[in-house]
Coordinates of C-alpha atoms in Angstrom, one line a residue:
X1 CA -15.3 7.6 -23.8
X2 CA -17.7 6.9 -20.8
X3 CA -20.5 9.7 -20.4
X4 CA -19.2 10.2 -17.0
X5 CA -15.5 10.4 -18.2
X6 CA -16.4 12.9 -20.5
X7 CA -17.9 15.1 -18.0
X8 CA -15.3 14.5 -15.5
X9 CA -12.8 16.0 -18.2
X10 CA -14.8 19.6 -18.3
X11 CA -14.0 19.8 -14.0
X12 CA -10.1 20.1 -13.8
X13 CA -9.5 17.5 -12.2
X14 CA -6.0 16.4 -13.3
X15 CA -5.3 14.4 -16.2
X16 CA -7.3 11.6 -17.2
X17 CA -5.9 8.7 -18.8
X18 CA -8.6 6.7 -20.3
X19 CA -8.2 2.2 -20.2
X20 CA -4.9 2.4 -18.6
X21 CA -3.3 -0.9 -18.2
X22 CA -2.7 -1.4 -14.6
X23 CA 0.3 -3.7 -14.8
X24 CA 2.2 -0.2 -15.5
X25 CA 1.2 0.6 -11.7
X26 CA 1.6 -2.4 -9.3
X27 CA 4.5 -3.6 -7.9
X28 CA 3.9 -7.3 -9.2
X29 CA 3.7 -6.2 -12.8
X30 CA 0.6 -7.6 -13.3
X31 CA -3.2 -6.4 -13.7
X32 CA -5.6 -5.2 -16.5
X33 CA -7.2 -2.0 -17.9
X34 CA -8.8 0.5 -15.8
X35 CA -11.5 2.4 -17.1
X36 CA -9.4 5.6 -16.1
X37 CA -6.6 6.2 -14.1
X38 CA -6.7 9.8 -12.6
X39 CA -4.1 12.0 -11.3
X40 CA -5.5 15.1 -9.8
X41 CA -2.1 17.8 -8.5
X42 CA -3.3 19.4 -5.7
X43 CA -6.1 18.9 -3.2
X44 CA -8.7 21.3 -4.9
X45 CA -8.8 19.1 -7.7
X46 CA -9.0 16.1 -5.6
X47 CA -11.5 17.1 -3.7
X48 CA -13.4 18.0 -6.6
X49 CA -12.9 15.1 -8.1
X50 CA -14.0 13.0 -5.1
X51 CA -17.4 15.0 -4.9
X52 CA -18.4 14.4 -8.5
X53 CA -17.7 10.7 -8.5
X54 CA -19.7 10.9 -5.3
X55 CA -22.6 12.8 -6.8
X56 CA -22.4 10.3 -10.1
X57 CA -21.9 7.1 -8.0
X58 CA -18.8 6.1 -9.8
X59 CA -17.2 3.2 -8.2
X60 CA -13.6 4.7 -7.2
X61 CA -10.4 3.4 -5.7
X62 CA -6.7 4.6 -4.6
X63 CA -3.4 3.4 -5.6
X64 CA 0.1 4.6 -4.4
X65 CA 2.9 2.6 -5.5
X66 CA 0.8 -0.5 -6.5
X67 CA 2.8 -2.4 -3.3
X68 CA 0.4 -5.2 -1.5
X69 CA -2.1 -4.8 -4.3
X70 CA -3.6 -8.0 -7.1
X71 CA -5.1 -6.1 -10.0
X72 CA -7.5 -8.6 -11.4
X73 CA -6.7 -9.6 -15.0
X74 CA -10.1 -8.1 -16.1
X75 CA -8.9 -4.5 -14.7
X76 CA -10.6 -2.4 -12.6
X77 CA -14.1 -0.8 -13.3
X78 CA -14.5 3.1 -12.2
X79 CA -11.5 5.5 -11.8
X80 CA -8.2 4.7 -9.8
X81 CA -7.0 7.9 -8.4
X82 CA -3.3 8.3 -8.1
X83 CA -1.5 11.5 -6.5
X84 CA 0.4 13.6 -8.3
X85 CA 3.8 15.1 -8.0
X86 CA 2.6 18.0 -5.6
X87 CA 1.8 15.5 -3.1
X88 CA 5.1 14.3 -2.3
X89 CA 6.5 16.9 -0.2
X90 CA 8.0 16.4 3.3
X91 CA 9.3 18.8 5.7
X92 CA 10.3 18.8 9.5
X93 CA 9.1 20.2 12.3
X94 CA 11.2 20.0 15.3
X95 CA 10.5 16.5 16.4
X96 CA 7.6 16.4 13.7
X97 CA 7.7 15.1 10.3
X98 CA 5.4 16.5 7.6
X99 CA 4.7 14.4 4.6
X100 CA 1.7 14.5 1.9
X101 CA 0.1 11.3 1.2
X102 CA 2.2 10.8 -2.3
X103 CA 5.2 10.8 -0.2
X104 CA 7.3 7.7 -0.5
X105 CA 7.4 5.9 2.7
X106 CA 11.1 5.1 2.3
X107 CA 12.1 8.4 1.2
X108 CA 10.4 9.9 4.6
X109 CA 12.6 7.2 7.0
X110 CA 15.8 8.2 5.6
X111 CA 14.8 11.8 5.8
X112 CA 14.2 12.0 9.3
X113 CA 16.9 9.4 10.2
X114 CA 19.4 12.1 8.4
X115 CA 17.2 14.7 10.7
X116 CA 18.4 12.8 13.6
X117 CA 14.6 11.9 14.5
X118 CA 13.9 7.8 15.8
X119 CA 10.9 5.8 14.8
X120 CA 10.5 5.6 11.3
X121 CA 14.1 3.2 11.3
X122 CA 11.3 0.2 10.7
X123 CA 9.9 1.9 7.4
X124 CA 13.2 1.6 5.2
X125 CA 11.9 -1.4 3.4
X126 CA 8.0 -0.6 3.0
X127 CA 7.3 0.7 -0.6
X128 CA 4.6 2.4 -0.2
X129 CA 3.6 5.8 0.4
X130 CA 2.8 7.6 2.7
X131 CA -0.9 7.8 2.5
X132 CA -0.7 4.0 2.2
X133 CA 1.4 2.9 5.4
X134 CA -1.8 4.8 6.9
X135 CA -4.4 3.0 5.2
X136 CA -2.9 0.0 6.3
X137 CA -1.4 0.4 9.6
X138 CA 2.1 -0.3 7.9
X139 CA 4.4 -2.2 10.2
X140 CA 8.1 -4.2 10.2
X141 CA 10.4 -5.5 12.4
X142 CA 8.5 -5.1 15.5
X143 CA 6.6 -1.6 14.7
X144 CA 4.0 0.0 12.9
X145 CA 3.0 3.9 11.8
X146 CA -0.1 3.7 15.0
X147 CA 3.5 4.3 17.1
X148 CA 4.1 7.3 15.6
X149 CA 0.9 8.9 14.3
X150 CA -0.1 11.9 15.5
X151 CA -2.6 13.3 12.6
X152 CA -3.6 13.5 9.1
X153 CA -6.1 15.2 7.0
X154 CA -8.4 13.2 4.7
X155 CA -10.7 14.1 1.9
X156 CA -13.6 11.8 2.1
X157 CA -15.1 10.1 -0.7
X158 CA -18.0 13.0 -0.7
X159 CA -15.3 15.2 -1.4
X160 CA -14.9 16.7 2.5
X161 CA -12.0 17.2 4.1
X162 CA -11.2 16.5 7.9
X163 CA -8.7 16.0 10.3
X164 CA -7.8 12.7 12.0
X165 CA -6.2 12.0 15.4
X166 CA -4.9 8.4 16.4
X167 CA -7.8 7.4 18.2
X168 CA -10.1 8.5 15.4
X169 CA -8.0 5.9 13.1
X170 CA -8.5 3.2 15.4
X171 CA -6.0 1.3 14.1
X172 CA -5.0 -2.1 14.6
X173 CA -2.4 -4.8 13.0
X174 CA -2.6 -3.9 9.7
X175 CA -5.8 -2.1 9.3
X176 CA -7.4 1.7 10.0
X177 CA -10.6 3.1 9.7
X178 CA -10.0 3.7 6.3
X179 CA -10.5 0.3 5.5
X180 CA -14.7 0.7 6.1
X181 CA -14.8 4.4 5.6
X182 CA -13.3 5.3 2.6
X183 CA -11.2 8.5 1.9
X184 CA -7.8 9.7 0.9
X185 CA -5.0 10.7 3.1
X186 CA -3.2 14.3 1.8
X187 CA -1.3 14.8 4.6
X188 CA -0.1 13.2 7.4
X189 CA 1.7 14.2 10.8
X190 CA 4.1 12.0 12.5
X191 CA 5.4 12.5 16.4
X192 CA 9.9 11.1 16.1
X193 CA 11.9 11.3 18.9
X194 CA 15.5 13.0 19.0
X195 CA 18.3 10.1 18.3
X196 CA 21.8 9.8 17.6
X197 CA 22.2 10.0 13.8
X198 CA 24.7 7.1 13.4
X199 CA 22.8 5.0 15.8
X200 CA 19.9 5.1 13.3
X201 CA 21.9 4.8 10.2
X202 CA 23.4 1.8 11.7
X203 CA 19.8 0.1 12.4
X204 CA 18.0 0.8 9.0
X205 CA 21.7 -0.6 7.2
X206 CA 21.1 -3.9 9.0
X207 CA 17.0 -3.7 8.5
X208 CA 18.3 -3.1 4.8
X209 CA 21.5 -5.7 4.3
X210 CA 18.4 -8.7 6.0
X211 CA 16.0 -7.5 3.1
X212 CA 18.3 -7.8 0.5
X213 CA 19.6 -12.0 2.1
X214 CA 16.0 -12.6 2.8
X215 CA 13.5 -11.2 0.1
X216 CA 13.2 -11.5 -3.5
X217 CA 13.6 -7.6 -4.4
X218 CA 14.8 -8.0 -8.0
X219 CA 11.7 -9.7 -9.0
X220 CA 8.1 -8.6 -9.6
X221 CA 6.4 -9.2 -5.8
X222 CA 4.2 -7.6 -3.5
X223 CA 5.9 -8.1 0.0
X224 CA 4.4 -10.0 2.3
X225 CA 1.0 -12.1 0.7
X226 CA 0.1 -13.3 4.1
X227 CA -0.5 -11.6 8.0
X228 CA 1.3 -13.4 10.5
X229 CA -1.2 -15.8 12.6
X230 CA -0.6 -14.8 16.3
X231 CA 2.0 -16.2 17.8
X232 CA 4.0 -17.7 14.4
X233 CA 4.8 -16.0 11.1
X234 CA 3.3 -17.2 7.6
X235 CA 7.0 -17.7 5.9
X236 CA 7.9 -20.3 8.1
X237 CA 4.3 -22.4 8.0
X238 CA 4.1 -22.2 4.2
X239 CA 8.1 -23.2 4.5
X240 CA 7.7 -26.0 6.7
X241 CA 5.0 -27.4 4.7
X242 CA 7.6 -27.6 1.6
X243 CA 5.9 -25.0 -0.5
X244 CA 9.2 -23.1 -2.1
X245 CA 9.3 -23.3 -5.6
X246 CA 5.5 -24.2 -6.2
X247 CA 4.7 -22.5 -9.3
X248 CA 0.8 -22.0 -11.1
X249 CA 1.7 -20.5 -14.7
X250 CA 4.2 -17.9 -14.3
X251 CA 3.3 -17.2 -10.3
X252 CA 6.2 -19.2 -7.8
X253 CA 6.3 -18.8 -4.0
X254 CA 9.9 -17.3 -3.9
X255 CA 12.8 -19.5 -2.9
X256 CA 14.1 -16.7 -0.8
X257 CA 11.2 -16.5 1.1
X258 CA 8.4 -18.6 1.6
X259 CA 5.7 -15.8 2.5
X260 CA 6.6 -14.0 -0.9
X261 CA 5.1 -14.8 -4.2
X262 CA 6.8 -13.8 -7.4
X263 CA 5.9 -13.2 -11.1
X264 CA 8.7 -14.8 -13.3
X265 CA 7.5 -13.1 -16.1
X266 CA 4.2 -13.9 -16.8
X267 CA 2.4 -14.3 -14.3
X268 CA -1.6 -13.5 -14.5
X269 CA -3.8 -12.5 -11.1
X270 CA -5.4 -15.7 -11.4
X271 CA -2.2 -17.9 -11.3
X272 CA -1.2 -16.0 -8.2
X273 CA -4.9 -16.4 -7.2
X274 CA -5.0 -19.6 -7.4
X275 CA -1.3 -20.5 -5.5
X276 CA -2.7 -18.3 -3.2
X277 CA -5.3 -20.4 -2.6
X278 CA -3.4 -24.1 -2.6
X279 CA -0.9 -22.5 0.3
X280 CA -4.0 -21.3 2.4
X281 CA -5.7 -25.2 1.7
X282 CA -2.3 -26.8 2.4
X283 CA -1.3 -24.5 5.5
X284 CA -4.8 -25.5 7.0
X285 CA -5.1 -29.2 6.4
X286 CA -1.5 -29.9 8.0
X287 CA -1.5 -27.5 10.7
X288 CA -5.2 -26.5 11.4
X289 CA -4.0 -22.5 10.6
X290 CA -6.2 -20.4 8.6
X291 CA -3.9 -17.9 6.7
X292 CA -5.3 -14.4 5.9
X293 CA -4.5 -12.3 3.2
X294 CA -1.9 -9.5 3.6
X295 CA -2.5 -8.1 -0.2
X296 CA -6.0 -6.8 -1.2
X297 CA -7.4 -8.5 -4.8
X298 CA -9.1 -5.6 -6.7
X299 CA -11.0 -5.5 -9.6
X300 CA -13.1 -7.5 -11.6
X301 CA -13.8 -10.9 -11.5

């Protein structure tokens, strides 16, 4: 074991697990070892844990349900901090909803829409968790959680913990301030509205019964691999240019839709790397469009 593991494992912290295969953890099934995958239960330990890999310079990173992620094939180097069971809560609040950043995203739309609350209808399909869908701005049919947020407290990567309002988030399409100044969300407040109960049901059936025509869910994926360029959407470019059903290895943009890539079994992060990379060439010799990555590669090279 690492020195640094070693003294980490004298701090209570959580439980350690030492070169944990990160496949186990992402949505697309793929990904090497970590040097440790952490799991602190409560936000003293996390915060604890966040000051001494601070203090010891260990490189660090956070994963929720391993949705819109590439582990590199090498893994990752450092710890990869995952929440633990206590930080899944959710509770209600008149027209507030309550939910710790472990929470899953999904869970918390059906929740309130059972509350009667509007707003989180577009969330249905994002699997993610909460503390995610505020790292990255998460968004579907026509919304996003900037709509919505009011607040959230964060534990910085020095092990701090402070409270964030929407402007201090500055969020835009798919990104927050999270995304240059890292830290970890533990709780997060959102502002619903009152709405008719069937009225919601209703919207996040159809949202659901268009995911299921529309997007390879029974396969290993990670949602959407590209942002939309303004003014068009990345399925129907990549579509257009006949690119369903191009396979590297065991990597194949889905059949179902053209903006998803799926591992058929076994796939590597370097066959998906490299489609990746023939749909963004392909996409910009034919139409002059520049496509940017919706899924973060992490890891070593």
């Amino acid at each position: 074991m690492q020195q640094w593991l070693g003294e980490l494992s004298q701090l209570d912290v959580g439980e350690i697990l030492p070169d944990e295969p990160m496949s186990r953890y992402t949505t697309w099934k793929i990904g090497g070892p970590a040097d440790a995958l952490i799991v602190p239960e409560n936000a003293e330990q996390l915060a604890r844990l966040m000051t001494a890999l601070h203090q010891q310079q260990i490189p660090w990173m956070m994963i929720g349900k391993g949705s819109n992620m590439l582990v590199s094939d090498k893994g990752i180097r450092g710890a990869v901090i995952k929440l633990g069971k206590e930080f899944e809560e959710i509770r209600f609040n008149g027209n507030e909803a309550w939910a710790e950043g472990g929470a899953s995203f999904v869970r918390l739309s059906i929740m309130a829409g059972k509350q009667g609350l509007t707003g989180l209808e577009f969330a249905g399909g994002i699997p993610g968790t909460v503390g995610g869908a505020v790292y990255m701005n998460a968004g579907a049919h026509g919304s996003d959680l900037s709509r919505i947020f009011k607040s959230a407290e964060i534990v910085l990567e020095t092990g701090e913990l402070v409270t964030c309002n929407a402007e201090d988030m500055r969020f835009s399409y798919r990104h927050s301030r999270l995304q240059e100044q890292p830290g970890i969300v533990i709780r997060a407040c959102l502002e619903l509205k009152e709405g008719d109960r069937l009225e919601i049901a209703a919207a996040m059936a159809a949202y659901k019964d268009r995911r299921r025509k529309t997007q390879p869910l029974q396969q290993p994926c990670a949602g959407s691999v590209f942002r939309n360029p303004p003014g068009d959407y990345s399925a129907r470019l990549i579509e257009e240019a006949g690119l369903k059903g191009m396979r590297v290895g065991g990597a194949e943009v889905s059949r179902l839709h053209a903006n998803f890539i799926i591992n058929t079994g076994q796939a590597t992060a370097e066959d998906v790397l490299s489609l990746m990379e023939q749909i963004k060439n392909t996409i910009a010799s034919k139409y002059g469009v520049h496509l940017v990555p919706e899924v973060f590669f992490v890891g070593e090279r």
